[in-house]
PDB file of C-alpha atoms in Angstrom:
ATOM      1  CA  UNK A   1     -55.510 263.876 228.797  1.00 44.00           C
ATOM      2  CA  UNK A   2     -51.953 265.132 229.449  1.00 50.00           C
ATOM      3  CA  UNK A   3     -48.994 262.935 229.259  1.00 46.00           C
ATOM      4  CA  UNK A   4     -48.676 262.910 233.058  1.00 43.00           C
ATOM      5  CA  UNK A   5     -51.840 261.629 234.088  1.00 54.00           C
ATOM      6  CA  UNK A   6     -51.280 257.928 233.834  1.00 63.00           C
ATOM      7  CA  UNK A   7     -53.916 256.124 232.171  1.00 64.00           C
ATOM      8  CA  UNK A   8     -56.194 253.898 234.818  1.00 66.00           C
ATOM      9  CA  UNK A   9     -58.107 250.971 232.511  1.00 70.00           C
ATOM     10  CA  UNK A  10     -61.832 250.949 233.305  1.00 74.00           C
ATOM     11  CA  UNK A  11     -63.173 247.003 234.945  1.00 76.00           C
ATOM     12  CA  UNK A  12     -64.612 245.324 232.280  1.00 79.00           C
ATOM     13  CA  UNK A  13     -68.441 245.645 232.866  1.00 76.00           C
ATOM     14  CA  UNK A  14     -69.805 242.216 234.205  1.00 84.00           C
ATOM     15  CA  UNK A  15     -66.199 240.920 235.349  1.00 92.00           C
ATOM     16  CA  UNK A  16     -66.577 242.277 238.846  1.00 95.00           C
ATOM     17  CA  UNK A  17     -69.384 239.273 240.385  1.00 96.00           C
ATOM     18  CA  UNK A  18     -66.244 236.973 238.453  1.00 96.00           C
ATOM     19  CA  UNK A  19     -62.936 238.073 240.167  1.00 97.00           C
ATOM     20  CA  UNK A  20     -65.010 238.403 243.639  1.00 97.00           C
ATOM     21  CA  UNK A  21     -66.189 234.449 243.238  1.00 98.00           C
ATOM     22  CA  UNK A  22     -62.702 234.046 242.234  1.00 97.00           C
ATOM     23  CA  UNK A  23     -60.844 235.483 245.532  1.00 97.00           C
ATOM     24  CA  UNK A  24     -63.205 234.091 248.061  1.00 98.00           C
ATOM     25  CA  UNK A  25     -62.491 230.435 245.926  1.00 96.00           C
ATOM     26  CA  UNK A  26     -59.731 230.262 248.136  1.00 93.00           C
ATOM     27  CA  UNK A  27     -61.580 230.967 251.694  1.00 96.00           C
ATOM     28  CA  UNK A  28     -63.859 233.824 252.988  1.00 96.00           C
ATOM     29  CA  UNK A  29     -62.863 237.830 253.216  1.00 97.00           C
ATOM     30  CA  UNK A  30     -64.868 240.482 254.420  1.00 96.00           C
ATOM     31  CA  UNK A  31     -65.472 243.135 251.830  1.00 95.00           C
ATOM     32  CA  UNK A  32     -62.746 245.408 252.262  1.00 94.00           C
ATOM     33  CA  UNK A  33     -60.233 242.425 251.704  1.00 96.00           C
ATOM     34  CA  UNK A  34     -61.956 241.055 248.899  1.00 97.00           C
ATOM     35  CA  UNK A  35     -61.438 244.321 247.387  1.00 96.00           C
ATOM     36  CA  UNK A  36     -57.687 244.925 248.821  1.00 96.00           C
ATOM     37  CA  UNK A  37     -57.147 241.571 247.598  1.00 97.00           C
ATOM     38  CA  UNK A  38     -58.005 241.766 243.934  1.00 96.00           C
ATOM     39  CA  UNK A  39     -56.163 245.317 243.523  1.00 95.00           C
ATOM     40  CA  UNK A  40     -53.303 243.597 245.020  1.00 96.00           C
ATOM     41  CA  UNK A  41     -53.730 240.509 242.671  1.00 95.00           C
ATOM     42  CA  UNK A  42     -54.308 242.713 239.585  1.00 93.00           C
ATOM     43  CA  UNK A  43     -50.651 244.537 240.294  1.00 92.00           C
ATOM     44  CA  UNK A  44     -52.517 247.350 241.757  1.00 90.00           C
ATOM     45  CA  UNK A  45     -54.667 248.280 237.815  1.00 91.00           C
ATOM     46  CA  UNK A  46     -57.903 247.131 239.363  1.00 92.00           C
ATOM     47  CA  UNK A  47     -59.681 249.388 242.220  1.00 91.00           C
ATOM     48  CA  UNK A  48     -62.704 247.979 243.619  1.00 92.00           C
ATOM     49  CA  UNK A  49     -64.797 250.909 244.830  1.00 90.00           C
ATOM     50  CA  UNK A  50     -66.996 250.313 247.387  1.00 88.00           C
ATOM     51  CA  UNK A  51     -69.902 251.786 245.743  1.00 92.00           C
ATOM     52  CA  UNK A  52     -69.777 248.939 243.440  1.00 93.00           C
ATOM     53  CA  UNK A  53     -68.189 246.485 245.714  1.00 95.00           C
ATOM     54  CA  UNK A  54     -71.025 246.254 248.473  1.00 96.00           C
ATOM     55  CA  UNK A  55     -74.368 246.238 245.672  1.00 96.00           C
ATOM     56  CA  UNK A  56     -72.644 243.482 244.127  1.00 96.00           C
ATOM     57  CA  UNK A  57     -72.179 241.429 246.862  1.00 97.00           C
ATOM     58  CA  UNK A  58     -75.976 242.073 248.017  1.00 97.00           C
ATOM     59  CA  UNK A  59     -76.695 240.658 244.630  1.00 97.00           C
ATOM     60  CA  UNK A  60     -74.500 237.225 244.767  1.00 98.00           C
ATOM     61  CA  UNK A  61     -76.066 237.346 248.327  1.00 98.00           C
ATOM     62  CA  UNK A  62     -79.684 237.306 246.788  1.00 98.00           C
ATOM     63  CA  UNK A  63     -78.291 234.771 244.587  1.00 98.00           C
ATOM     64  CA  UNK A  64     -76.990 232.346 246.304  1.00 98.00           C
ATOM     65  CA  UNK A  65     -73.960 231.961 245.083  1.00 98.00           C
ATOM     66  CA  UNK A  66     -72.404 233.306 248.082  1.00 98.00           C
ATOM     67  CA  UNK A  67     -73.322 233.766 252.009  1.00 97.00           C
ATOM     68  CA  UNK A  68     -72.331 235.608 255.125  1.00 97.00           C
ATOM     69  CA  UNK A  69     -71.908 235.734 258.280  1.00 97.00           C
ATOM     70  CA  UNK A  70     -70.801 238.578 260.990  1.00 97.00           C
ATOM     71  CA  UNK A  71     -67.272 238.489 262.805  1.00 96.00           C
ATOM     72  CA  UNK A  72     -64.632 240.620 263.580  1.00 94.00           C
ATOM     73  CA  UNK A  73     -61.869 241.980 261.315  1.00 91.00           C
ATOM     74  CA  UNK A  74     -57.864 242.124 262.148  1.00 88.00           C
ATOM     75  CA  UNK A  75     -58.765 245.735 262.900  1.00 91.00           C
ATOM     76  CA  UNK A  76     -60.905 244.701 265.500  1.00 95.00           C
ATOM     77  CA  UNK A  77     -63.976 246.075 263.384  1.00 93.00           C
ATOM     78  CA  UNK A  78     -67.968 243.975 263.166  1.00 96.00           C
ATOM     79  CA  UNK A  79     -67.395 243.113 259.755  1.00 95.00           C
ATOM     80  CA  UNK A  80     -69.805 240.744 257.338  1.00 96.00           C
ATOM     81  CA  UNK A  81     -67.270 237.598 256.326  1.00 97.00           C
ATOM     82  CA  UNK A  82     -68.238 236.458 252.698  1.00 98.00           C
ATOM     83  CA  UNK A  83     -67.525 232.770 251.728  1.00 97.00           C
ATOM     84  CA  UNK A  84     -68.519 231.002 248.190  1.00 97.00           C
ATOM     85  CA  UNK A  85     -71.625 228.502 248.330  1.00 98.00           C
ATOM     86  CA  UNK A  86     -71.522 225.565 246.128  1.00 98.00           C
ATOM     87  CA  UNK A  87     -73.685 227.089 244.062  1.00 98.00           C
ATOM     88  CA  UNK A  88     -70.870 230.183 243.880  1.00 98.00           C
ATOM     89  CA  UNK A  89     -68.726 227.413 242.775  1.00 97.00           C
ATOM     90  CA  UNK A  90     -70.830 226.581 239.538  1.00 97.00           C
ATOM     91  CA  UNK A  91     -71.006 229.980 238.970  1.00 97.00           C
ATOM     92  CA  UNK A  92     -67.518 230.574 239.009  1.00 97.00           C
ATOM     93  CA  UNK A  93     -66.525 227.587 236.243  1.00 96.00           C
ATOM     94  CA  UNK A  94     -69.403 229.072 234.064  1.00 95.00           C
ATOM     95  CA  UNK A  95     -67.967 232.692 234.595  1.00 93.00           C
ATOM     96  CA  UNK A  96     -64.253 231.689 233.773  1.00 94.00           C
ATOM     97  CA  UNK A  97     -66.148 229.631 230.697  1.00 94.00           C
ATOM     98  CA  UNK A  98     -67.559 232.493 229.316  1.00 92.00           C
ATOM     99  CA  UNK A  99     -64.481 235.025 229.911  1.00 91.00           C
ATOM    100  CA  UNK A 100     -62.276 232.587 227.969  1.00 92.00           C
ATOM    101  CA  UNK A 101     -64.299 232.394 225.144  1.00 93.00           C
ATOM    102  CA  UNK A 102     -64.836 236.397 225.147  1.00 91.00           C
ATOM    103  CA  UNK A 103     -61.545 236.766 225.008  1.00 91.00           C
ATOM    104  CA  UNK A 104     -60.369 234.142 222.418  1.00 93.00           C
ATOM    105  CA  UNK A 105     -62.982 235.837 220.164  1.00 94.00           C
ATOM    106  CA  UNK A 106     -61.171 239.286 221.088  1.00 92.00           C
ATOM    107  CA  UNK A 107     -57.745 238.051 220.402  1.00 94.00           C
ATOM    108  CA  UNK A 108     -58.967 236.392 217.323  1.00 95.00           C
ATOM    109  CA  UNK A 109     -60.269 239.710 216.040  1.00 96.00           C
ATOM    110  CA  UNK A 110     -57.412 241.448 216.833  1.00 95.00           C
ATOM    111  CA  UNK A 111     -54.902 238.895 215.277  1.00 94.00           C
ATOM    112  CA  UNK A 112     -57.467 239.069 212.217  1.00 92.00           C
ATOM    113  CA  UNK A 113     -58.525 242.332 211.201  1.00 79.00           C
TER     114      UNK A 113
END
């Protein structure tokens, strides 16, 4: 890669259905915010794409652990508004469970070897 190309870190596979139970934790988005909001959150190192974006929500839709419901965006658009179920919530604790415990073995292994 030459030096000018800044280097854009991949998502972690799996940590996508996390950060999206994470944003709508604090009240529902419609998919383009959800996605706006965690590049904004990650310091702008995250993109969403919307290829992945939309499939994943289908599947926390088939779920349960989230739900919808059709509205209208600030740009006056029919959007589908997203908003975590209780079930979402459990989810989301076992999610941030597992992450921690990934990464303490990650860190230990780095400290370590």
């Amino acid at each position: 890669m030459p030096m000018n190309e800044r280097y854009k870190p991949a998502m972690p596979s799996g940590a996508l259905p996390m950060l999206i139970l994470r944003v709508l934790h604090s009240g529902s988005l419609h998919g383009y915010a959800i996605a706006q909001k965690i590049h904004l959150l990650s310091s702008e190192v995250l993109a969403v794409e919307e290829g992945l974006l939309y499939p994943t929500l289908q599947r926390m839709l088939l779920k349960g652990w989230v739900d919808a419901e059709w509205g209208i965006s600030e740009t006056n658009r029919k959007v589908r508004f997203y908003r975590l179920t209780p079930e979402g919530r459990k989810q989301l604790k076992a999610e941030l469970l597992g992450y921690e415990r990934v990464t303490e073995a990650i860190q230990a292994v780095l400290r370590t070897a």
